[in-house]
CSV table of C-alpha atoms and ligand atoms in Angstrom, one decimal:
chain,number,residue,atom,x,y,z
C,1,MET,CA,-24.9,23.1,-7.4
C,2,SER,CA,-21.5,21.9,-6.1
C,3,ILE,CA,-20.7,18.2,-5.5
C,4,ILE,CA,-20.6,16.8,-2.0
C,5,ASP,CA,-17.1,16.1,-0.8
C,6,SER,CA,-16.1,13.2,1.5
C,7,VAL,CA,-16.1,13.8,5.2
C,8,LYS,CA,-12.9,15.3,6.6
C,9,GLY,CA,-10.5,12.5,7.8
C,10,ALA,CA,-12.5,9.9,5.9
C,11,PRO,CA,-10.6,9.3,2.7
C,12,ASP,CA,-11.7,7.4,-0.4
C,13,LEU,CA,-9.4,4.6,-1.5
C,14,LEU,CA,-9.6,4.3,-5.2
C,15,PRO,CA,-7.9,1.8,-7.5
C,16,PRO,CA,-5.0,1.1,-7.8
C,17,VAL,CA,-4.5,2.3,-4.2
C,18,SER,CA,-7.4,0.1,-3.0
C,19,SER,CA,-5.6,-3.0,-4.4
C,20,GLY,CA,-2.4,-2.2,-2.7
C,21,PHE,CA,-4.3,-1.6,0.5
C,22,ASN,CA,-6.3,-4.8,0.2
C,23,ALA,CA,-3.1,-6.8,-0.4
C,24,ILE,CA,-1.7,-5.4,2.9
C,25,GLU,CA,-5.0,-6.2,4.7
C,26,SER,CA,-5.2,-9.7,3.4
C,27,ALA,CA,-1.5,-10.5,4.2
C,28,MET,CA,-2.2,-9.5,7.8
C,29,LEU,CA,-5.4,-11.5,8.0
C,30,THR,CA,-3.7,-14.5,6.4
C,31,THR,CA,-1.0,-14.3,9.0
C,32,ALA,CA,-3.7,-14.4,11.8
C,33,LEU,CA,-5.4,-17.4,10.2
C,34,THR,CA,-2.0,-19.2,10.1
C,35,TYR,CA,-1.7,-18.7,13.8
C,36,GLY,CA,-5.2,-20.2,14.3
C,37,TYR,CA,-7.3,-17.1,14.7
C,38,GLU,CA,-10.7,-17.5,12.9
C,39,ARG,CA,-12.4,-14.6,11.3
C,40,ILE,CA,-15.2,-13.0,13.3
C,41,ARG,CA,-17.6,-10.2,12.3
C,42,THR,CA,-19.3,-8.0,14.9
C,43,PRO,CA,-21.5,-4.9,14.3
C,44,VAL,CA,-19.8,-1.6,13.4
C,45,PHE,CA,-21.8,0.0,16.2
C,46,GLU,CA,-22.4,-1.0,19.8
C,47,HIS,CA,-24.2,0.4,22.8
C,48,THR,CA,-22.1,3.4,23.9
C,49,GLU,CA,-21.7,1.7,27.3
C,50,VAL,CA,-19.5,-1.0,25.8
C,51,PHE,CA,-16.8,1.5,25.0
C,52,ALA,CA,-17.5,3.9,27.9
C,53,ARG,CA,-17.0,1.0,30.4
C,54,GLY,CA,-14.6,-1.1,28.3
C,55,VAL,CA,-12.1,1.4,26.9
C,56,GLY,CA,-12.2,3.6,30.0
C,57,ALA,CA,-13.2,7.0,31.4
C,58,SER,CA,-9.7,8.5,31.4
C,59,THR,CA,-9.0,7.8,27.7
C,60,ASP,CA,-9.1,10.4,24.9
C,61,ILE,CA,-11.2,7.9,22.9
C,62,VAL,CA,-14.1,7.9,25.4
C,63,ASN,CA,-13.7,11.6,26.4
C,64,LYS,CA,-13.6,13.2,23.0
C,65,GLU,CA,-13.2,10.9,20.0
C,66,MET,CA,-16.4,8.7,19.9
C,67,TYR,CA,-19.0,9.0,17.1
C,68,THR,CA,-21.9,8.7,19.4
C,69,PHE,CA,-25.5,9.1,18.3
C,70,GLU,CA,-29.0,8.3,19.4
C,71,ASP,CA,-31.0,5.9,17.2
C,72,LYS,CA,-34.6,6.3,16.4
C,73,GLY,CA,-35.5,4.1,19.4
C,74,GLY,CA,-33.7,6.5,21.7
C,75,ARG,CA,-30.6,4.2,22.3
C,76,SER,CA,-27.2,5.7,22.6
C,77,LEU,CA,-25.0,4.0,20.1
C,78,THR,CA,-21.3,4.5,19.2
C,79,LEU,CA,-19.4,3.6,16.0
C,80,ARG,CA,-16.6,1.3,17.1
C,81,PRO,CA,-13.5,3.4,18.0
C,82,GLU,CA,-11.6,0.0,18.4
C,83,GLY,CA,-12.4,-3.6,18.4
C,84,THR,CA,-11.5,-5.3,21.6
C,85,ALA,CA,-14.4,-4.1,23.8
C,86,GLY,CA,-17.0,-5.2,21.1
C,87,ILE,CA,-15.4,-8.6,20.7
C,88,MET,CA,-15.3,-9.2,24.4
C,89,ARG,CA,-19.0,-8.1,24.5
C,90,ALA,CA,-19.8,-10.6,21.7
C,91,ALA,CA,-18.0,-13.4,23.6
C,92,LEU,CA,-19.8,-12.7,26.8
C,93,SER,CA,-23.2,-12.4,25.0
C,94,ALA,CA,-22.6,-15.8,23.5
C,95,GLY,CA,-21.5,-17.4,26.8
C,96,ILE,CA,-18.1,-18.3,25.5
C,97,PRO,CA,-16.4,-18.2,28.9
C,98,ARG,CA,-18.6,-21.1,30.0
C,99,GLY,CA,-19.3,-23.1,26.8
C,100,GLY,CA,-16.6,-22.1,24.3
C,101,VAL,CA,-13.3,-23.8,23.3
C,102,LEU,CA,-10.7,-21.8,25.1
C,103,PRO,CA,-8.7,-19.8,24.3
C,104,TRP,CA,-11.2,-18.3,21.9
C,105,LYS,CA,-9.1,-17.0,19.0
C,106,VAL,CA,-10.6,-14.6,16.6
C,107,SER,CA,-9.5,-12.0,14.1
C,108,TRP,CA,-11.1,-9.4,11.8
C,109,VAL,CA,-10.4,-6.4,9.7
C,110,GLY,CA,-12.6,-3.4,9.2
C,111,GLU,CA,-13.2,0.3,9.6
C,112,VAL,CA,-12.8,2.0,12.9
C,113,PHE,CA,-13.9,5.6,13.8
C,114,ARG,CA,-12.3,8.2,16.0
C,115,TYR,CA,-12.9,11.9,16.0
C,116,GLU,CA,-9.3,13.0,16.0
C,117,ARG,CA,-7.6,15.9,14.3
C,118,PRO,CA,-6.8,14.6,10.8
C,119,GLN,CA,-3.2,14.7,9.8
C,120,SER,CA,-0.7,12.4,8.1
C,121,GLY,CA,-1.2,8.9,9.7
C,122,ARG,CA,-4.2,10.1,11.6
C,123,GLN,CA,-7.7,9.8,10.2
C,124,ARG,CA,-11.3,9.8,11.5
C,125,SER,CA,-12.2,6.6,9.5
C,126,PHE,CA,-9.4,4.1,9.3
C,127,THR,CA,-8.9,0.4,9.1
C,128,GLN,CA,-7.6,-2.0,11.7
C,129,MET,CA,-6.7,-5.7,11.6
C,130,ASP,CA,-7.5,-6.9,15.0
C,131,VAL,CA,-6.6,-10.2,16.7
C,132,GLU,CA,-7.9,-11.4,20.1
C,133,ALA,CA,-7.3,-14.5,22.3
C,134,LEU,CA,-9.9,-14.7,25.1
C,135,GLY,CA,-10.0,-17.0,28.1
C,136,THR,CA,-6.2,-17.5,28.6
C,137,THR,CA,-3.5,-16.5,31.0
C,138,ASP,CA,-0.8,-18.4,29.3
C,139,PRO,CA,2.3,-16.3,28.7
C,140,ALA,CA,2.9,-18.4,25.5
C,141,ILE,CA,-0.2,-16.7,24.0
C,142,ASP,CA,1.3,-13.3,24.8
C,143,ALA,CA,4.5,-14.2,23.0
C,144,GLU,CA,2.5,-15.7,20.1
C,145,MET,CA,0.5,-12.5,19.7
C,146,ILE,CA,3.6,-10.3,19.6
C,147,ILE,CA,5.2,-12.6,17.0
C,148,LEU,CA,2.0,-12.7,15.0
C,149,GLY,CA,1.9,-8.9,14.8
C,150,TRP,CA,5.6,-8.8,13.8
C,151,ASP,CA,5.0,-11.4,11.1
C,152,ALA,CA,1.8,-9.8,9.9
C,153,LEU,CA,3.7,-6.5,9.4
C,154,ARG,CA,6.6,-8.2,7.6
C,155,ASN,CA,4.2,-10.1,5.3
C,156,ALA,CA,2.4,-6.8,4.6
C,157,ALA,CA,5.6,-5.1,3.5
C,158,ALA,CA,6.4,-8.1,1.3
C,159,THR,CA,3.2,-7.4,-0.8
C,160,ALA,CA,5.0,-4.2,-2.0
C,161,GLY,CA,8.4,-5.9,-2.4
C,162,LYS,CA,9.5,-4.1,0.8
C,163,THR,CA,11.0,-5.3,4.0
C,164,PHE,CA,10.2,-4.6,7.6
C,165,ASP,CA,13.0,-5.7,9.9
C,166,GLU,CA,14.9,-4.5,13.0
C,167,SER,CA,16.2,-1.5,11.0
C,168,ASN,CA,12.9,0.1,10.4
C,169,LEU,CA,10.4,-1.6,12.7
C,170,GLU,CA,10.5,-1.6,16.5
C,171,VAL,CA,8.6,-3.8,18.9
C,172,ARG,CA,8.4,-2.1,22.3
C,173,LEU,CA,7.4,-4.1,25.3
C,174,ASN,CA,6.3,-3.4,28.8
C,175,THR,CA,4.4,-4.9,31.6
C,176,LEU,CA,1.7,-3.0,33.5
C,177,GLY,CA,1.2,-5.6,36.2
C,178,ASP,CA,-2.2,-6.5,37.6
C,179,ARG,CA,-5.0,-4.2,38.6
C,180,ALA,CA,-4.2,-5.1,42.2
C,181,ASP,CA,-0.8,-3.7,41.7
C,182,ARG,CA,-2.1,-0.3,40.7
C,183,PRO,CA,-3.1,1.4,43.9
C,184,ALA,CA,0.4,1.2,45.4
C,185,TYR,CA,2.0,2.2,42.2
C,186,HIS,CA,-0.4,5.1,41.6
C,187,ALA,CA,0.4,6.3,45.1
C,188,ALA,CA,4.1,6.2,44.3
C,189,LEU,CA,3.6,7.9,40.9
C,190,ASN,CA,1.3,10.5,42.3
C,191,ALA,CA,3.7,11.3,45.1
C,192,TYR,CA,6.3,11.9,42.4
C,193,LEU,CA,4.0,14.0,40.3
C,194,ASP,CA,2.8,16.1,43.3
C,195,GLN,CA,6.2,17.8,43.6
C,196,PHE,CA,6.0,19.0,40.0
C,197,GLU,CA,2.4,20.1,40.4
C,198,THR,CA,3.3,22.2,43.4
C,199,GLN,CA,6.1,23.8,41.3
C,200,GLY,CA,3.5,24.5,38.6
C,201,LYS,CA,5.4,22.4,36.2
C,202,LEU,CA,2.7,19.9,35.1
C,203,PRO,CA,0.9,20.7,31.8
C,204,LYS,CA,-2.8,20.9,31.5
C,205,ASP,CA,-3.4,17.4,30.0
C,206,VAL,CA,-1.5,15.8,32.8
C,207,LEU,CA,-3.3,17.8,35.5
C,208,GLU,CA,-6.6,16.9,33.9
C,209,ARG,CA,-5.9,13.2,33.6
C,210,ARG,CA,-3.6,12.2,36.5
C,211,HIS,CA,-6.5,11.8,39.0
C,212,LEU,CA,-8.3,9.4,36.7
C,213,ASN,CA,-5.2,7.6,35.6
C,214,PRO,CA,-1.7,8.9,36.5
C,215,LEU,CA,-0.1,6.4,34.1
C,216,ARG,CA,-1.2,8.6,31.2
C,217,ALA,CA,1.5,11.1,32.4
C,218,PHE,CA,3.9,8.9,30.4
C,219,ASP,CA,1.9,9.6,27.3
C,220,SER,CA,2.0,13.4,27.5
C,221,LYS,CA,3.8,15.0,24.6
C,222,ALA,CA,3.7,18.4,26.4
C,223,GLU,CA,7.0,20.3,26.6
C,224,GLY,CA,9.1,19.4,29.6
C,225,MET,CA,7.2,16.2,30.4
C,226,ALA,CA,9.7,13.8,28.9
C,227,GLU,CA,12.3,15.3,31.3
C,228,ILE,CA,10.0,15.0,34.3
C,229,MET,CA,9.0,11.4,33.5
C,230,ALA,CA,12.6,10.3,32.9
C,231,ASN,CA,13.0,9.9,36.7
C,232,ALA,CA,9.5,8.8,37.5
C,233,PRO,CA,9.0,5.5,39.3
C,234,VAL,CA,8.2,2.8,36.7
C,235,ILE,CA,5.4,0.2,37.1
C,236,LYS,CA,7.6,-2.9,36.5
C,237,ASP,CA,9.3,-2.1,39.9
C,238,HIS,CA,5.9,-2.1,41.6
C,239,ILE,CA,4.2,-5.3,40.4
C,240,SER,CA,3.5,-8.7,42.0
C,241,GLU,CA,5.8,-11.7,41.9
C,242,ALA,CA,3.2,-13.5,39.7
C,243,ALA,CA,3.1,-10.6,37.1
C,244,THR,CA,6.9,-10.4,37.1
C,245,GLU,CA,7.2,-14.1,36.5
C,246,HIS,CA,4.6,-13.9,33.7
C,247,HIS,CA,6.6,-11.2,32.0
C,248,ARG,CA,9.9,-13.1,32.4
C,249,GLN,CA,8.3,-16.1,30.6
C,250,VAL,CA,7.0,-13.9,27.8
C,251,VAL,CA,10.4,-12.3,27.3
C,252,ALA,CA,12.2,-15.7,27.4
C,253,LEU,CA,9.9,-17.0,24.6
C,254,LEU,CA,10.4,-13.9,22.5
C,255,ASP,CA,14.2,-14.0,23.0
C,256,ALA,CA,14.3,-17.7,22.0
C,257,GLU,CA,12.6,-16.8,18.7
C,258,GLY,CA,15.0,-13.9,18.0
C,259,ILE,CA,12.3,-11.2,18.1
C,260,PRO,CA,14.2,-7.9,18.5
C,261,VAL,CA,12.2,-6.6,21.5
C,262,ILE,CA,12.9,-3.2,22.9
C,263,HIS,CA,12.1,-3.0,26.6
C,264,ASP,CA,10.3,0.3,27.3
C,265,ASP,CA,9.4,1.0,30.9
C,266,HIS,CA,7.4,4.1,29.8
C,267,LEU,CA,5.1,2.4,27.3
C,268,VAL,CA,1.6,2.7,28.8
C,269,ARG,CA,-0.8,2.9,25.7
C,270,GLY,CA,-4.0,5.0,25.4
C,271,LEU,CA,-6.6,2.5,26.5
C,272,ASP,CA,-7.5,1.8,30.1
C,273,TYR,CA,-8.1,-2.0,29.9
C,274,TYR,CA,-4.4,-3.0,29.7
C,275,THR,CA,-2.8,-5.3,32.4
C,276,ARG,CA,0.5,-7.1,32.3
C,277,THR,CA,1.9,-7.5,28.8
C,278,THR,CA,1.6,-4.3,26.6
C,279,PHE,CA,3.4,-3.7,23.3
C,280,GLU,CA,3.6,-1.5,20.4
C,281,TYR,CA,5.0,-1.7,16.9
C,282,GLN,CA,6.6,1.5,15.6
C,283,ALA,CA,7.8,2.2,12.1
C,284,THR,CA,10.8,4.4,12.3
C,285,ASN,CA,10.0,6.3,9.1
C,286,LEU,CA,6.7,7.7,10.3
C,287,GLY,CA,7.6,10.6,12.6
C,288,ALA,CA,5.0,11.6,15.2
C,289,GLN,CA,2.3,9.0,14.3
C,290,SER,CA,4.8,6.1,14.4
C,291,ALA,CA,2.7,3.4,15.9
C,292,VAL,CA,1.6,0.9,13.2
C,293,GLY,CA,0.1,-1.4,15.8
C,294,GLY,CA,-0.2,-2.3,19.4
C,295,GLY,CA,-1.9,-4.4,22.0
C,296,GLY,CA,-1.7,-6.2,25.2
C,297,ARG,CA,-3.5,-8.1,28.0
C,298,PHE,CA,-6.9,-7.0,29.2
C,299,ASP,CA,-7.4,-9.3,32.2
C,300,GLY,CA,-10.1,-7.1,33.8
C,301,LEU,CA,-12.1,-6.1,30.7
C,302,ALA,CA,-14.8,-8.9,31.0
C,303,GLU,CA,-15.5,-7.7,34.6
C,304,ASP,CA,-15.7,-4.1,33.5
C,305,LEU,CA,-18.4,-5.2,31.0
C,306,GLY,CA,-20.4,-6.9,33.8
C,307,TRP,CA,-19.1,-10.5,33.8
C,308,ASN,CA,-18.9,-11.7,37.3
C,309,GLU,CA,-15.8,-13.8,37.2
C,310,PRO,CA,-12.3,-13.4,35.6
C,311,PHE,CA,-12.1,-14.0,31.9
C,312,GLN,CA,-8.8,-12.8,30.7
C,313,GLY,CA,-7.5,-12.1,27.2
C,314,ILE,CA,-4.8,-10.6,25.1
C,315,GLY,CA,-4.9,-9.0,21.6
C,316,LEU,CA,-3.5,-6.6,19.2
C,317,ALA,CA,-4.6,-4.2,16.4
C,318,LEU,CA,-2.5,-3.2,13.4
C,319,GLY,CA,-3.3,0.1,11.7
C,320,VAL,CA,-3.7,-0.8,8.0
C,321,ASP,CA,-3.6,2.8,6.8
C,322,ARG,CA,-0.4,3.6,8.8
C,323,THR,CA,1.2,0.4,7.6
C,324,TYR,CA,0.4,1.4,4.0
C,325,LEU,CA,1.8,4.9,4.7
C,326,SER,CA,5.0,3.5,6.1
C,327,ILE,CA,5.4,1.0,3.2
C,328,TYR,CA,4.6,3.4,0.3
C,329,GLY,CA,5.5,6.7,1.8
C,330,VAL,CA,2.1,8.2,0.9
C,331,SER,CA,-1.3,8.2,2.6
C,332,PRO,CA,-3.8,5.8,1.3
C,333,GLY,CA,-6.2,8.7,0.4
C,334,ASP,CA,-3.5,10.2,-2.0
C,335,PRO,CA,-2.5,9.0,-5.5
C,336,ASN,CA,0.4,6.5,-5.3
C,337,PRO,CA,2.9,6.7,-8.1
C,338,GLY,CA,4.7,3.6,-6.7
C,339,LEU,CA,1.6,1.4,-7.4
C,340,ALA,CA,1.1,0.3,-10.9
C,341,ARG,CA,-2.4,-0.6,-12.0
C,342,THR,CA,-2.8,-4.4,-11.8
C,343,PRO,CA,-4.5,-6.1,-14.7
C,344,ARG,CA,-8.2,-6.0,-14.3
C,345,VAL,CA,-9.1,-8.8,-16.8
C,346,ASP,CA,-7.3,-11.4,-18.9
C,347,VAL,CA,-9.6,-11.3,-21.9
C,348,PHE,CA,-11.1,-8.3,-23.7
C,349,GLY,CA,-13.9,-8.8,-26.2
C,350,ILE,CA,-13.9,-6.5,-29.3
C,351,PRO,CA,-16.9,-6.4,-31.7
C,352,MET,CA,-15.8,-5.0,-35.1
C,353,ALA,CA,-19.2,-3.3,-35.6
C,354,PRO,CA,-22.3,-2.8,-33.4
C,355,HIS,CA,-24.1,-5.8,-34.8
C,356,HIS,CA,-21.3,-8.1,-33.7
C,357,GLY,CA,-21.9,-7.0,-30.1
C,358,PRO,CA,-24.4,-9.7,-29.0
C,359,ARG,CA,-22.1,-12.5,-30.1
C,360,VAL,CA,-19.1,-11.1,-28.3
C,361,PHE,CA,-21.4,-10.5,-25.2
C,362,HIS,CA,-22.4,-14.2,-25.3
C,363,LEU,CA,-18.8,-15.4,-25.4
C,364,ILE,CA,-17.6,-13.0,-22.7
C,365,THR,CA,-20.4,-14.0,-20.5
C,366,ALA,CA,-19.5,-17.7,-21.0
C,367,LEU,CA,-15.8,-17.1,-20.2
C,368,ARG,CA,-16.7,-15.2,-17.0
C,369,ARG,CA,-19.0,-18.1,-15.9
C,370,ALA,CA,-16.0,-20.4,-16.5
C,371,GLY,CA,-14.0,-18.3,-14.1
C,372,ILE,CA,-12.0,-16.3,-16.6
C,373,ARG,CA,-11.7,-12.6,-15.9
C,374,ALA,CA,-13.2,-11.0,-19.0
C,375,GLU,CA,-14.7,-7.8,-20.2
C,376,MET,CA,-16.2,-6.4,-23.4
C,377,GLY,CA,-15.8,-3.1,-25.1
C,378,GLU,CA,-18.8,-0.9,-26.1
C,379,SER,CA,-19.9,-2.1,-29.5
C,380,THR,CA,-20.6,1.5,-30.7
C,381,ARG,CA,-16.9,2.4,-30.4
C,382,LYS,CA,-14.3,2.0,-33.1
C,383,PRO,CA,-12.1,-1.2,-32.9
C,384,ARG,CA,-9.0,1.0,-32.6
C,385,ALA,CA,-10.4,2.7,-29.4
C,386,LEU,CA,-11.4,-0.7,-28.1
C,387,PHE,CA,-7.8,-2.1,-28.5
C,388,LYS,CA,-6.7,0.8,-26.4
C,389,SER,CA,-9.3,-0.1,-23.8
C,390,ALA,CA,-8.0,-3.7,-23.8
C,391,ASP,CA,-4.5,-2.5,-23.1
C,392,ARG,CA,-5.8,-0.3,-20.3
C,393,ALA,CA,-7.6,-3.2,-18.7
C,394,GLY,CA,-4.4,-5.1,-18.7
C,395,ALA,CA,-5.8,-7.9,-20.8
C,396,GLN,CA,-3.5,-10.5,-22.3
C,397,PHE,CA,-5.9,-11.4,-25.1
C,398,ALA,CA,-8.4,-9.7,-27.3
C,399,ILE,CA,-11.1,-11.8,-28.8
C,400,ILE,CA,-12.4,-10.2,-32.0
C,401,ILE,CA,-15.6,-10.9,-33.9
C,402,GLY,CA,-16.3,-9.3,-37.3
C,403,ASP,CA,-18.2,-10.4,-40.4
C,404,ASP,CA,-15.8,-13.3,-41.3
C,405,GLU,CA,-15.8,-14.7,-37.8
C,406,MET,CA,-19.6,-14.5,-37.7
C,407,MET,CA,-19.9,-16.3,-41.0
C,408,ASN,CA,-17.5,-19.1,-40.0
C,409,ASP,CA,-18.6,-19.4,-36.4
C,410,GLU,CA,-15.1,-18.5,-35.4
C,411,VAL,CA,-13.4,-16.0,-33.2
C,412,THR,CA,-10.0,-14.3,-33.7
C,413,VAL,CA,-7.8,-14.5,-30.6
C,414,LYS,CA,-5.0,-11.9,-30.5
C,415,HIS,CA,-2.1,-12.0,-28.0
C,416,LEU,CA,-1.8,-8.3,-27.2
C,417,ALA,CA,1.8,-8.3,-26.2
C,418,THR,CA,3.2,-10.1,-29.2
C,419,GLY,CA,0.5,-9.2,-31.8
C,420,GLU,CA,0.2,-12.9,-32.8
C,421,GLN,CA,-3.3,-13.9,-33.7
C,422,HIS,CA,-5.2,-16.9,-35.0
C,423,THR,CA,-8.8,-18.0,-35.4
C,424,CYS,CA,-10.4,-20.7,-33.4
C,425,PRO,CA,-14.0,-22.0,-32.8
C,426,GLN,CA,-16.4,-19.9,-30.7
C,427,ASP,CA,-16.0,-22.4,-27.9
C,428,VAL,CA,-15.4,-21.6,-24.3
C,429,ALA,CA,-13.4,-24.7,-23.6
C,430,VAL,CA,-11.0,-23.9,-26.4
C,431,LEU,CA,-10.7,-20.2,-25.5
C,432,GLY,CA,-10.3,-21.1,-21.8
C,433,SER,CA,-7.4,-23.4,-22.6
C,434,ILE,CA,-5.6,-20.8,-24.6
C,435,VAL,CA,-5.9,-18.2,-21.8
C,436,ARG,CA,-5.0,-20.7,-19.1
C,437,THR,CA,-1.9,-22.1,-20.8
C,438,SER,CA,-0.5,-18.6,-21.2
C,439,ASP,CA,-0.5,-18.0,-17.4
D,501,HAM,P1,-4.7,1.4,19.3
D,501,HAM,O1,-3.2,1.5,19.7
D,501,HAM,O2,-5.6,2.5,19.8
D,501,HAM,O3,-5.1,0.0,19.9
D,501,HAM,O4,-4.8,1.3,17.8
D,501,HAM,C1,-4.1,0.3,17.0
D,501,HAM,C2,-3.5,1.0,15.8
D,501,HAM,O5,-4.5,1.6,15.0
D,501,HAM,C3,-2.5,2.1,16.1
D,501,HAM,O6,-1.2,1.5,16.4
D,501,HAM,C4,-2.5,2.8,14.7
D,501,HAM,O7,-1.6,2.2,13.8
D,501,HAM,C5,-3.9,2.7,14.3
D,501,HAM,N1,-4.6,3.9,14.5
D,501,HAM,C6,-5.1,4.4,15.7
D,501,HAM,N2,-5.7,5.6,15.6
D,501,HAM,C7,-5.6,5.9,14.2
D,501,HAM,C8,-6.0,7.0,13.4
D,501,HAM,N3,-6.7,8.0,14.0
D,501,HAM,N4,-5.8,7.0,12.1
D,501,HAM,C9,-5.1,6.0,11.6
D,501,HAM,N5,-4.7,4.9,12.3
D,501,HAM,C10,-4.9,4.8,13.6
D,501,HAM,C11,-6.4,-0.5,19.8
D,501,HAM,O8,-7.2,0.0,19.1
D,501,HAM,C12,-6.6,-1.7,20.6
D,501,HAM,N6,-8.0,-2.2,20.5
D,501,HAM,C13,-5.6,-2.8,20.3
D,501,HAM,C14,-5.9,-4.1,21.0
D,501,HAM,C15,-6.5,-5.2,20.6
D,501,HAM,N7,-5.5,-4.3,22.3
D,501,HAM,C16,-5.9,-5.5,22.6
D,501,HAM,N8,-6.5,-6.1,21.6
């Protein structure tokens, strides 16, 4: 019988890759906490309707990438393909628009699922760090969000001793105006696209999507589309005075903080809920899958989910896997020669013979309970093999018990790097002070 492999596009992250990955993830989350975004946890699945209505009918996510299933009660559920719609749903369910402290600022990190064609930087199960500010129209929050993402990515790179800066990380910014601005703009864009459709120059993906959302024509990677879209009308020339002023204020705040923003009139992003500010972070060493994160305003999302008054918001998500790929140059599912194993424990217990095992076990248990990372070797193995295990575990000290130590109620403490050793009482306080002073 053969073993069962992992599901395609859903890699396992094993140590030490998992520690490198966790370090990136926690650097990102810590950045969000620093900016005042509390951690939230919402279920990994939602009613399918949340994403169908929230993310939008014209998106690839809703059309072909959702993991949707019927549960035993006959409900249609979907594994989250992104976080924003579920967080907005949670806020509305809890009545946050009426009773919450606004803006409601939350963040989380976790697995997200999309049925995409797996390739470098594109998986079916991947991890996002997501940040959302709900109940705000303040342009300062837009600027805060963009700087937060930039800082989070820079802090993530620092966990590997690397740097993200203007030379290898781009922040692209656009405004999509308000929903009320769309009909006039769609008309202008459609009129422009019509001439190419008549000439038979529009590719299949654009023909399919343009009637649902012509903006997606900017996203098409089909041959010839970049040339066609180069002269297309851009949305920023078709938005209201209020949306233009909002954008002006966001840009001014970012400029004042020295954030190296690239203005990109063609940035539209692949989710339908965006309004006004939209942005994306691109790592220049990643090729086709270069977006390490993105976000924007979603001022109409609450209404799409059934809320009957405006409840605006803005957020971002960073792709932890892609950030890792950009930083280390290998996918998180692959072995990473650039990542050394980090020490697992500080103390390793070595019984000289099987009958010394229980005493070592007792001491190791006491050390762990005192908060010292400790582990014990199998008492049936030879001490020589156990010293090797101690090295592999990254321990600084071995504590050794043999017949002499048993008789004198002592333990031998060996500093593994220097080979220095001495005996001391079998006392956790004494052992603890030896370990802690060597830090
Ligand atoms: P998104 O651009 O779809 O935005 O995803 C954010 C990031 O997740 C991407 O920039 C990328 O790094 C990563 N990502 C997306 N798909 C994959 C994949 N198949 N494999 C690996 N990484 C991937 C959102 O999800 C929005 N909810 C962001 C947001 C939050 N907007 C407002 N608030």
